[in-house]
PDB file of C-alpha atoms in Angstrom:
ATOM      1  CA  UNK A1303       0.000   0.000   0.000  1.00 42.00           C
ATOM      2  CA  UNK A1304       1.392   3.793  -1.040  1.00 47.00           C
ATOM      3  CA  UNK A1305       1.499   5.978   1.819  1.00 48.00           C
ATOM      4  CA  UNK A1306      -1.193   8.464   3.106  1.00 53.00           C
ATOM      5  CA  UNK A1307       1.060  10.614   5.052  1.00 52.00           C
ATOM      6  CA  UNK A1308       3.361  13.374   3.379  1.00 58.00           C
ATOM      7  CA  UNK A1309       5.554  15.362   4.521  1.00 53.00           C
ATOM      8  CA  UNK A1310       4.474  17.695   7.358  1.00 56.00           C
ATOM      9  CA  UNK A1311       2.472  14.433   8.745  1.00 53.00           C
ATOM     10  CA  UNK A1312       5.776  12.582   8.589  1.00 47.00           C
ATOM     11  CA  UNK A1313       7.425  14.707  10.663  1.00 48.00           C
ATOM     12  CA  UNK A1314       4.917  15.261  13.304  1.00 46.00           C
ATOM     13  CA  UNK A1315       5.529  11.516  14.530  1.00 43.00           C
ATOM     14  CA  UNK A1316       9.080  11.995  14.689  1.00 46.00           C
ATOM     15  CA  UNK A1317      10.744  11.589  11.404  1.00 44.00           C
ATOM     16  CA  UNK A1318      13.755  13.157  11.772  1.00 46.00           C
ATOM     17  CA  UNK A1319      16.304  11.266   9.268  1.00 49.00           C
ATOM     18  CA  UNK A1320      15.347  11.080   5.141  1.00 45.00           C
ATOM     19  CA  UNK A1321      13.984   7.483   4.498  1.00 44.00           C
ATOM     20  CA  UNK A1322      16.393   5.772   1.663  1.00 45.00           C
ATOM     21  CA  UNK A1323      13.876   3.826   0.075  1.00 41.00           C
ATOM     22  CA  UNK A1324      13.154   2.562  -3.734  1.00 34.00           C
ATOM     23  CA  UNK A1325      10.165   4.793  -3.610  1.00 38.00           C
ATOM     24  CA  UNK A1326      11.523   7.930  -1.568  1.00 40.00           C
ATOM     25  CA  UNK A1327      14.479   9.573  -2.262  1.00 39.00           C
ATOM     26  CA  UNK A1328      15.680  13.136  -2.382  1.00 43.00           C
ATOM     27  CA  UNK A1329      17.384  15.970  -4.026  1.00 43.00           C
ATOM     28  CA  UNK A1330      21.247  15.131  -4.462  1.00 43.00           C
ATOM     29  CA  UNK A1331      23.802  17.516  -3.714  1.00 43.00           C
ATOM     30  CA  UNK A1332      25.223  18.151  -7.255  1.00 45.00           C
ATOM     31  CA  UNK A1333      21.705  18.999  -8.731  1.00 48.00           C
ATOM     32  CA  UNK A1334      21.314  22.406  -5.983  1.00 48.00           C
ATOM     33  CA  UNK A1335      22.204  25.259  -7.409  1.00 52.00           C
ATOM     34  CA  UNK A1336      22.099  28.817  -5.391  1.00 53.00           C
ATOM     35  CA  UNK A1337      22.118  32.633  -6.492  1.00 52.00           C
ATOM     36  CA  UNK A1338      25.860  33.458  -7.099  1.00 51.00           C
ATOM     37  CA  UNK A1339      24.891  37.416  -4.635  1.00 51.00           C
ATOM     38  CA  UNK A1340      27.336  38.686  -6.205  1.00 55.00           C
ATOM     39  CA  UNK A1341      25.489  40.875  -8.739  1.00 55.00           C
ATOM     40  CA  UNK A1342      22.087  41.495  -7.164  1.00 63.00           C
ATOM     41  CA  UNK A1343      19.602  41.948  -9.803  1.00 71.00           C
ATOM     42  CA  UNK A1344      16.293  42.773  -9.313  1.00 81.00           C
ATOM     43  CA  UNK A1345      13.471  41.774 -11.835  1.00 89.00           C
ATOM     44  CA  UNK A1346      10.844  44.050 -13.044  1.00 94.00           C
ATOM     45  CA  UNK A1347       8.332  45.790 -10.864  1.00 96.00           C
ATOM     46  CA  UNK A1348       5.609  47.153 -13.069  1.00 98.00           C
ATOM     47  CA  UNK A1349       2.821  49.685 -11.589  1.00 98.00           C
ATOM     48  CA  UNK A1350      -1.087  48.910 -13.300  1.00 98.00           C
ATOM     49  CA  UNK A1351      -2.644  51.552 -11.292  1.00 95.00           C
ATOM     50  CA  UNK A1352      -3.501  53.585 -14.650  1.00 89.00           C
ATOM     51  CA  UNK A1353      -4.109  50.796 -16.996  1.00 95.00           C
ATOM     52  CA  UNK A1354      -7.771  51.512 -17.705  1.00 93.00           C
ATOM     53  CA  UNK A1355      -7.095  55.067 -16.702  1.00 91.00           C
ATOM     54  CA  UNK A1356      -4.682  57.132 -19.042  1.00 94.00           C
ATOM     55  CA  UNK A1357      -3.837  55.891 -22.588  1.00 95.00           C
ATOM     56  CA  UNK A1358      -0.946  57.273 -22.741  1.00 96.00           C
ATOM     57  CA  UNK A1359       0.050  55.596 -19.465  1.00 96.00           C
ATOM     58  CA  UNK A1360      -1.004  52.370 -20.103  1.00 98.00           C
ATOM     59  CA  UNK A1361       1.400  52.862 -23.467  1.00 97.00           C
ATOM     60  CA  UNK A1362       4.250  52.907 -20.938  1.00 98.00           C
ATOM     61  CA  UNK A1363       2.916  49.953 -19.348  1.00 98.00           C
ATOM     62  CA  UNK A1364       2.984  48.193 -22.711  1.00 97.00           C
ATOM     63  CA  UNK A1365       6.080  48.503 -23.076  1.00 96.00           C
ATOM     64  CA  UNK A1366       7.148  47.732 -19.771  1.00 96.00           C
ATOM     65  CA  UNK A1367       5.491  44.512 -20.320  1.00 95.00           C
ATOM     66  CA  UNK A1368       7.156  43.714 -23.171  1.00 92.00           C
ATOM     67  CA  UNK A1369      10.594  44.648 -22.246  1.00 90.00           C
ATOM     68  CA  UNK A1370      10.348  42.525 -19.186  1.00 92.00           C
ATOM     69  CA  UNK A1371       9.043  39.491 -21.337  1.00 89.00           C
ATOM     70  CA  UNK A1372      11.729  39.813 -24.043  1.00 85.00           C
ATOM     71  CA  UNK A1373      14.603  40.090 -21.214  1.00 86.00           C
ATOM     72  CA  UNK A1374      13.301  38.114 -18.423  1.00 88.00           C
ATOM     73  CA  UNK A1375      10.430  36.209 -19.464  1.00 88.00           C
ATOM     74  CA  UNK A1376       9.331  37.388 -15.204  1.00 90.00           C
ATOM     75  CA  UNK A1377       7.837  40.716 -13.820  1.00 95.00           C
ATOM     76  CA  UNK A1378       5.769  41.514 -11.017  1.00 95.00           C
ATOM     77  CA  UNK A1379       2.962  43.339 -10.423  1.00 98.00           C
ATOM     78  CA  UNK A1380       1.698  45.990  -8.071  1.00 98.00           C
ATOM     79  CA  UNK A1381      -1.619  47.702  -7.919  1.00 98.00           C
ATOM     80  CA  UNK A1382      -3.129  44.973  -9.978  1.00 98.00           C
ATOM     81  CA  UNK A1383      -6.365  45.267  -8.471  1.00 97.00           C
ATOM     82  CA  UNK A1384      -6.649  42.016  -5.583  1.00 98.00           C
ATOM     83  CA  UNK A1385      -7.563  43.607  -2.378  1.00 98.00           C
ATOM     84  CA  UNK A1386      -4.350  43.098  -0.278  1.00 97.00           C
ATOM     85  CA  UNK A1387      -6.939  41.229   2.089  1.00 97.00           C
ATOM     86  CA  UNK A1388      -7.696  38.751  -0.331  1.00 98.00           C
ATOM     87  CA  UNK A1389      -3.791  38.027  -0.869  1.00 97.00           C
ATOM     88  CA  UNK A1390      -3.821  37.701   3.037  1.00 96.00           C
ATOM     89  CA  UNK A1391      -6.426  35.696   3.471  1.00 98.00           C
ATOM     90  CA  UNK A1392      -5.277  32.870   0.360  1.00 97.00           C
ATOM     91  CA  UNK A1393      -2.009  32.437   2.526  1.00 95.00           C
ATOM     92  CA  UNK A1394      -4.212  32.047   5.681  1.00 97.00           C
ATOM     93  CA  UNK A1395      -6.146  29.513   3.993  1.00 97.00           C
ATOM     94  CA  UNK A1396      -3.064  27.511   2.676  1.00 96.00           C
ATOM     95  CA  UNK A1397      -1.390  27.157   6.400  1.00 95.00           C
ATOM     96  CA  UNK A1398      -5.182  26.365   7.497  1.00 97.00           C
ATOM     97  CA  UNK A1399      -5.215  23.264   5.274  1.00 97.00           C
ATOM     98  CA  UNK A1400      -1.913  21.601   5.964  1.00 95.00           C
ATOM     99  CA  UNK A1401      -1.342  22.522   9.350  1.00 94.00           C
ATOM    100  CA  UNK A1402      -4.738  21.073  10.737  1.00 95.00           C
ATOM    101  CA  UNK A1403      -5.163  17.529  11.840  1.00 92.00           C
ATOM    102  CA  UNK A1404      -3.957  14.654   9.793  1.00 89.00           C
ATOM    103  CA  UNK A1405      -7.300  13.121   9.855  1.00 92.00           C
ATOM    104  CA  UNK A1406      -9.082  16.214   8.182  1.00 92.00           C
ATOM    105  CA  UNK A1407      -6.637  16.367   5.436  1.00 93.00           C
ATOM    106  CA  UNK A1408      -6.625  12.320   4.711  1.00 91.00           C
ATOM    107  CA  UNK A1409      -9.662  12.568   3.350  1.00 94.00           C
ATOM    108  CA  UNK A1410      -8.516  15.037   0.170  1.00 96.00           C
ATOM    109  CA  UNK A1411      -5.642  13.170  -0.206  1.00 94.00           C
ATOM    110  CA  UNK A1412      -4.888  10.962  -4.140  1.00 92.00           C
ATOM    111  CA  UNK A1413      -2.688  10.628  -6.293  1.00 87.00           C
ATOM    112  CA  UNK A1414      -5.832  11.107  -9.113  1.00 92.00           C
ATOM    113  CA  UNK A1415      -5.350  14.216 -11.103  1.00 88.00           C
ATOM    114  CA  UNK A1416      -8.690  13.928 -12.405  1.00 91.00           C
ATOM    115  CA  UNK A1417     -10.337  14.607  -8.736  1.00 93.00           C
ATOM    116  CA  UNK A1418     -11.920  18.097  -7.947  1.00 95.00           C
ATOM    117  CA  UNK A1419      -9.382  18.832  -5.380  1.00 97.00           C
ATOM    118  CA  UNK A1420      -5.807  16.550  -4.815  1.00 95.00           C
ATOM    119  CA  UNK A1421      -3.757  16.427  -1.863  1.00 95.00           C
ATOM    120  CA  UNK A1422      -0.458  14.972  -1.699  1.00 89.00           C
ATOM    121  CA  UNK A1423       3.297  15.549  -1.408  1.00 81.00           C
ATOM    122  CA  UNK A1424       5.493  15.173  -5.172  1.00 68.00           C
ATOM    123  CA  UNK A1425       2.482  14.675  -7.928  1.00 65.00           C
ATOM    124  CA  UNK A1426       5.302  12.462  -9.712  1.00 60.00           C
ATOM    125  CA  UNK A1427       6.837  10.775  -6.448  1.00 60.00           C
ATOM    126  CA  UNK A1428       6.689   7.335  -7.417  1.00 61.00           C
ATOM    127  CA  UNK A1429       8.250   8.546 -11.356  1.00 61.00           C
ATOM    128  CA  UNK A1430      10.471  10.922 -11.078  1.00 60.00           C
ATOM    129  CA  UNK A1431      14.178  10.864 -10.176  1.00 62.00           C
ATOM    130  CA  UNK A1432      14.065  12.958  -7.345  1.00 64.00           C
ATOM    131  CA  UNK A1433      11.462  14.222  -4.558  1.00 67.00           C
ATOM    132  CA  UNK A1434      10.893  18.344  -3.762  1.00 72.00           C
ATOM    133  CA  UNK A1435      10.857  19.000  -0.117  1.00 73.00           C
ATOM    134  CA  UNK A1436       6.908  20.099   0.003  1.00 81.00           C
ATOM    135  CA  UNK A1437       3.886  19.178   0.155  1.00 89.00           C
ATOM    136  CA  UNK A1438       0.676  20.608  -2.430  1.00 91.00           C
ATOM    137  CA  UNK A1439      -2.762  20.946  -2.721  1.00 96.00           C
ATOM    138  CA  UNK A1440      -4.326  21.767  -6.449  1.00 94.00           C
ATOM    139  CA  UNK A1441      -7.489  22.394  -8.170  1.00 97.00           C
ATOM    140  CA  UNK A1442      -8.487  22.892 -11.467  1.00 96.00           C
ATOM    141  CA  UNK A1443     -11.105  25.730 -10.983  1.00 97.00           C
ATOM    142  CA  UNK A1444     -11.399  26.653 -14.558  1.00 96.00           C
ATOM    143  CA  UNK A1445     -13.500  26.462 -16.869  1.00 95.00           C
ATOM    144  CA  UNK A1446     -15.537  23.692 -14.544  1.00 95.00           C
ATOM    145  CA  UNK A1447     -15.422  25.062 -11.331  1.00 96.00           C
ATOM    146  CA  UNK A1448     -15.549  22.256  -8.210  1.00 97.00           C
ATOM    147  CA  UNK A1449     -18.975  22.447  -6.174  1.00 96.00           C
ATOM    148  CA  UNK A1450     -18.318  24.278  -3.366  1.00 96.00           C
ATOM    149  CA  UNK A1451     -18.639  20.817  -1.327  1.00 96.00           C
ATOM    150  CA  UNK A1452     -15.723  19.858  -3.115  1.00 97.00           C
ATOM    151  CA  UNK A1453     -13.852  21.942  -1.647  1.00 98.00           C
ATOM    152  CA  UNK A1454     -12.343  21.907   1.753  1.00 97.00           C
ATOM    153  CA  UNK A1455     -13.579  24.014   4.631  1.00 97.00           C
ATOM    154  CA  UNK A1456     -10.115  25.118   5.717  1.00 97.00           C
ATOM    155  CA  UNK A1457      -9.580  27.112   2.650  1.00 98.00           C
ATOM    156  CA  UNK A1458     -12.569  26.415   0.318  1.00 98.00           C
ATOM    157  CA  UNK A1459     -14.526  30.707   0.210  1.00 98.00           C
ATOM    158  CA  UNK A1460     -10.346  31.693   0.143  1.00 97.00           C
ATOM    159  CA  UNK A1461     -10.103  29.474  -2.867  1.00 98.00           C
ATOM    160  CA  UNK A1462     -13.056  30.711  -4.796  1.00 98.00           C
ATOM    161  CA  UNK A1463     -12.735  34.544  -4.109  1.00 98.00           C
ATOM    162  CA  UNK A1464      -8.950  34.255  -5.334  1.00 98.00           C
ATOM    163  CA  UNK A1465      -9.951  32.378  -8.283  1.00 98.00           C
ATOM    164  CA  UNK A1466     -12.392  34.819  -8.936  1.00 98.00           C
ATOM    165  CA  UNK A1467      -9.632  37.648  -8.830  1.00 98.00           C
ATOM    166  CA  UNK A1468      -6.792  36.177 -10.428  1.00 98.00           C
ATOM    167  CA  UNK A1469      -9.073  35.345 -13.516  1.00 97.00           C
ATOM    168  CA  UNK A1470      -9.809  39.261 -13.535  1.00 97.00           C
ATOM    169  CA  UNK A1471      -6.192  40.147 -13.731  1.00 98.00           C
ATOM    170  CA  UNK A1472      -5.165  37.182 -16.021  1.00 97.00           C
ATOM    171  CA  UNK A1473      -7.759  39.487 -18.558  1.00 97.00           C
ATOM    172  CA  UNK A1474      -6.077  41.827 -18.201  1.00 98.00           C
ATOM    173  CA  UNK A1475      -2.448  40.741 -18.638  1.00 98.00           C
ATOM    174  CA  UNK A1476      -3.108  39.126 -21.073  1.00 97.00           C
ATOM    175  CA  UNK A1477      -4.573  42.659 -22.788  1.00 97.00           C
ATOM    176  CA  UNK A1478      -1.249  43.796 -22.390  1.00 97.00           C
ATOM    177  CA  UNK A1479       0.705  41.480 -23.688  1.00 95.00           C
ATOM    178  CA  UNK A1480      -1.898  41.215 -26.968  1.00 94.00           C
ATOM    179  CA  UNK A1481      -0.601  44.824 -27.230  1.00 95.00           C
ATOM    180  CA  UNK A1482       3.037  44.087 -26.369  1.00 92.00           C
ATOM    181  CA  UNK A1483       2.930  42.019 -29.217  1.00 90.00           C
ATOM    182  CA  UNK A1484       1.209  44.431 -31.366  1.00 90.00           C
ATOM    183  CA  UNK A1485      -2.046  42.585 -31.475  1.00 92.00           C
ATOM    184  CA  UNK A1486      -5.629  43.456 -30.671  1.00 95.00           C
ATOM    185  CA  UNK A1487      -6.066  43.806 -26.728  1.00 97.00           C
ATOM    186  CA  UNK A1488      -8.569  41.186 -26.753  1.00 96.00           C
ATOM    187  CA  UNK A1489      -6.473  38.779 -28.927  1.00 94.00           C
ATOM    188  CA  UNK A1490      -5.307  36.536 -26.511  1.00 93.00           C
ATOM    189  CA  UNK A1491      -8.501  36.716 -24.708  1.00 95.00           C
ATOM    190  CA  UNK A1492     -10.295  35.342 -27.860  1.00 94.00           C
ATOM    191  CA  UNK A1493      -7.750  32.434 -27.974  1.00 91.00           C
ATOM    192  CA  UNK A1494      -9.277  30.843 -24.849  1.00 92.00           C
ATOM    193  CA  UNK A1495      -5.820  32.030 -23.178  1.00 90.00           C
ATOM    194  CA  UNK A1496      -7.851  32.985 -20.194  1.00 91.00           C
ATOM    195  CA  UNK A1497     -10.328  30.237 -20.037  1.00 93.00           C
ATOM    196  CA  UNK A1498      -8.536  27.507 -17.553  1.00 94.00           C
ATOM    197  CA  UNK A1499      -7.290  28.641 -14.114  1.00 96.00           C
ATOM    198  CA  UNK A1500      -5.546  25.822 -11.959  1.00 95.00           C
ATOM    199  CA  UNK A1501      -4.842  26.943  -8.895  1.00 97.00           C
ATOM    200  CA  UNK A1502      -1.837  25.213  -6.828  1.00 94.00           C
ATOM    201  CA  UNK A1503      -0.565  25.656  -3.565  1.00 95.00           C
ATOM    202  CA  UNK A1504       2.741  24.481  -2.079  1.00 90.00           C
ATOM    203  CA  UNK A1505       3.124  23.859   1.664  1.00 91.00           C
ATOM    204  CA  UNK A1506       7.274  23.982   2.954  1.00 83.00           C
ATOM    205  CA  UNK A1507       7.867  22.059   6.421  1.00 81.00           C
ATOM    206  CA  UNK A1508      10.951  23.185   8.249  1.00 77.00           C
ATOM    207  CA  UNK A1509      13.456  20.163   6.717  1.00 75.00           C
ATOM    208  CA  UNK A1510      15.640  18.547   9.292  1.00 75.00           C
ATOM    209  CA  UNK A1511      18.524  18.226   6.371  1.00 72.00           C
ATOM    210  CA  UNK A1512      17.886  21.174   4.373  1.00 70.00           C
ATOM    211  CA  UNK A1513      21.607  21.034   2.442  1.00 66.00           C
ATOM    212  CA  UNK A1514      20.307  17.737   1.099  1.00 65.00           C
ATOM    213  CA  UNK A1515      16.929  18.687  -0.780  1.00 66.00           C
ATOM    214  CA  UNK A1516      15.563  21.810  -2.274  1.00 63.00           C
ATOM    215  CA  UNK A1517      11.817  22.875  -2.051  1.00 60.00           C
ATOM    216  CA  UNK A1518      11.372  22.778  -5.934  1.00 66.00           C
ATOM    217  CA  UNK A1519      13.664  21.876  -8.606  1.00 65.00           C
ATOM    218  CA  UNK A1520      14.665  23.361 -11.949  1.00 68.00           C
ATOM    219  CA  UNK A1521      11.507  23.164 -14.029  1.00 67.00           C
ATOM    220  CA  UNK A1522       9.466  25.377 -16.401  1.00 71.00           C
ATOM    221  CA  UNK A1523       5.704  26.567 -16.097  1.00 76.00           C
ATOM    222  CA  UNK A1524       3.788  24.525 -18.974  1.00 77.00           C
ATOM    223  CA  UNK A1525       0.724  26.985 -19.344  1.00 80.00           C
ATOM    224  CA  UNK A1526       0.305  30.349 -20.482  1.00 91.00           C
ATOM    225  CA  UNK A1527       0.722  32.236 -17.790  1.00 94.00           C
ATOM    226  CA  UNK A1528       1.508  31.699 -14.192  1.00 93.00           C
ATOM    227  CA  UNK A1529       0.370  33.994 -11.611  1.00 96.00           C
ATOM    228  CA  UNK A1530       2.616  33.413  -8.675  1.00 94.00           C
ATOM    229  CA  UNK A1531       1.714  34.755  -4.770  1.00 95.00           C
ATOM    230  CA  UNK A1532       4.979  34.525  -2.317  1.00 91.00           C
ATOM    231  CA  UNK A1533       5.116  34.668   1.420  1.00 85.00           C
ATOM    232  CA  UNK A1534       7.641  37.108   2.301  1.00 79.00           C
ATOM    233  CA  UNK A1535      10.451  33.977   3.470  1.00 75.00           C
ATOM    234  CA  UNK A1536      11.650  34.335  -0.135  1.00 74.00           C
ATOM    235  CA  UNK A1537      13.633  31.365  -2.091  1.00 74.00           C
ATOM    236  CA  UNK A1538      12.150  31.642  -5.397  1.00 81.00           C
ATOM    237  CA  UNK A1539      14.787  32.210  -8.496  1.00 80.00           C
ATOM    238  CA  UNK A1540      14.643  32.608 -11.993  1.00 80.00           C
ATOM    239  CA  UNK A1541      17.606  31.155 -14.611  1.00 78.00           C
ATOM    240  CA  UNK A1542      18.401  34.186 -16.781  1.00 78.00           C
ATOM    241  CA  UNK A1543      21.415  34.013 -18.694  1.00 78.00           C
ATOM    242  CA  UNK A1544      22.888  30.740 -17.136  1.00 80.00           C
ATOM    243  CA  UNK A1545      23.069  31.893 -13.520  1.00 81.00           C
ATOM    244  CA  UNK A1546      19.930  32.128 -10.618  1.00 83.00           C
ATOM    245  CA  UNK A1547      18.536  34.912 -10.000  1.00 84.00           C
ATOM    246  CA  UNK A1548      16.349  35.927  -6.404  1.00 83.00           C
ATOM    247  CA  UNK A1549      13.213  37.029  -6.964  1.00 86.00           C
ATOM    248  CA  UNK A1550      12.678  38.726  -3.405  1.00 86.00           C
ATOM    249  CA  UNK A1551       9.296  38.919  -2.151  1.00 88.00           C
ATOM    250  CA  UNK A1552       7.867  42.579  -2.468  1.00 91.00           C
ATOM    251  CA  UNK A1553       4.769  43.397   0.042  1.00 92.00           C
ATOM    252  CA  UNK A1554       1.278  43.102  -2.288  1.00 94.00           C
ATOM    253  CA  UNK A1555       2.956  41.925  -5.363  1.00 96.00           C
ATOM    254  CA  UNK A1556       2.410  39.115  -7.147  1.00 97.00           C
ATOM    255  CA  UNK A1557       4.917  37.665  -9.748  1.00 94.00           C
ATOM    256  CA  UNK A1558       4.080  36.699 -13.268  1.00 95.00           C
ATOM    257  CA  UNK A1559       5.994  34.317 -15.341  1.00 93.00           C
ATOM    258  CA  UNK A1560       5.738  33.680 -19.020  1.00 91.00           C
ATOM    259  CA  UNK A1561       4.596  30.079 -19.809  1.00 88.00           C
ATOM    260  CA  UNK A1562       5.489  27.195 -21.993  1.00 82.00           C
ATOM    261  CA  UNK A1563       2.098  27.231 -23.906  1.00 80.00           C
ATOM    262  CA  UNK A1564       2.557  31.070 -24.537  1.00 79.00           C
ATOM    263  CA  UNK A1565       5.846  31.075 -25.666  1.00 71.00           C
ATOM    264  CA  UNK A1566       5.043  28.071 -28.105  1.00 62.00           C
ATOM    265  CA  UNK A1567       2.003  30.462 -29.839  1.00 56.00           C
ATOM    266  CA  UNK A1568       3.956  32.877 -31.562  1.00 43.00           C
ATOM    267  CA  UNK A1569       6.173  31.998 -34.491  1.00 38.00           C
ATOM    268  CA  UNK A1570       8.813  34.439 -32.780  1.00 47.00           C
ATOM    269  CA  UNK A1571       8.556  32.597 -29.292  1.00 44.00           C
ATOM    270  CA  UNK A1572      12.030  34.102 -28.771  1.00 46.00           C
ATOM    271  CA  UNK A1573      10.862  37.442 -27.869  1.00 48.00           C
ATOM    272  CA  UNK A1574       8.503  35.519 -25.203  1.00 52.00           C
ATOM    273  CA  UNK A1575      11.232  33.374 -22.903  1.00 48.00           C
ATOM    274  CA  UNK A1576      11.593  31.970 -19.437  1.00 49.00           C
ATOM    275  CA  UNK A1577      13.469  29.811 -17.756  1.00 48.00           C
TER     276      UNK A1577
END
């Protein structure tokens, strides 16, 4: 039988050593790779107070948006319209989940992508390679949205009023970058860019042997567009030009990464590229 307890569960009864198993295994030294500090660089902050305001201002935002895409293929975003309470509130929800008792959460978890709501540690434990130090929750709640039932309690109104928001702002991103790339705003809108929202939450336990294991490994976003909310501990990095870059956390912002799928929809995917 495959295990019901991940991560956080394992180390509440005591695990304090990594389990070298067939099955479980983790992160090997020569595959972490850290930010050089060296040259701090700090990726694109871009301002969308005015974009439905001034014209001329949400030109400058245009461009903003596209220079960021072309060099970084990552920005972030402040006054993008989420209520900072609702930002709040999806983080609250998140440590709700996984931090209450085992039993509650047993009940969500599978390793069936096809449920409503999935609960489990590495989606791809028993496949891939490696294990990430973490432990996730997702749901796929676009364009059929899970009953509210579906849902759990912990986090279940959190989940739908983010949903609700970050669809808002994916509109409108992806306005921008329809006029980034010198397209009709609604372009990308009309290509069903918009129309699925999976929403995905990772959970980090404090790791006994953190120099053996990394959170997430080296891996690219295969959607259009990722909409990414950080606690303010930090880790997240981008690769940009062969070495790791630190995305720090700013307060309210949320970061916005280029995917696979939109990179692959243009015949000059170059100009669109992350890492």
């Amino acid at each position: 039988m495959r295990p019901k307890l991940v991560l956080k569960d394992l180390l509440m009864l005591g695990f304090q050593k990594f389990l070298k198993s067939s099955s479980i295994h983790l992160k090997v030294q020569g595959d972490r790779t850290l930010s050089t500090g060296k040259n701090p660089v700090i990726i694109p902050v871009i301002d969308l107070e005015a974009i439905d305001k001034d014209p001329v201002k949400r030109r400058g935002i245009v461009d903003k948006v596209r220079d960021a895409s072309e060099t970084w293929g990552f920005f972030q975003v402040i006054n993008h319209g989420i209520p900072a309470g609702v930002l709040e509130e999806m983080g609250a929800g998140v440590r709700r989940f996984f931090e209450q008792d085992i039993e509650m959460k047993k009940i969500f978890y599978t390793r069936d992508a096809t449920k409503k709501f999935v609960y489990n540690s590495n989606f791809d434990l028993y496949t891939a390679p490696v294990a990430n130090w973490r432990d996730t929750f997702f749901s796929y709640m676009a364009p059929y949205p899970p009953k509210p039932e579906e849902l759990p309690e912990a986090c279940r109104d959190t989940m739908m009023e983010f949903s609700k928001q970050v669809t808002s702002l994916g509109i409108s991103l992806f306005g921008l970058l329809s006029e980034a790339l010198g397209l009709k705003t609604d372009h990308l809108e009309k290509m069903d860019c918009a129309e699925g929202l999976a929403l995905i939450s990772h959970y980090y336990p404090a790791c006994p042997e953190p120099e053996l294991t990394l959170g997430t490994s080296k891996h690219s976003d295969n959607d259009f567009l990722t909409v990414l909310l950080q606690d303010q501990i930090g880790g997240l990095q981008m690769l940009h030009q062969d070495q790791w870059i630190d995305i720090p956390p700013v307060p309210g912002a949320l970061v916005i990464n280029i995917g696979d799928l939109m990179q692959a929809s243009f015949s000059f995917i170059s100009i669109f590229k992350s890492e």
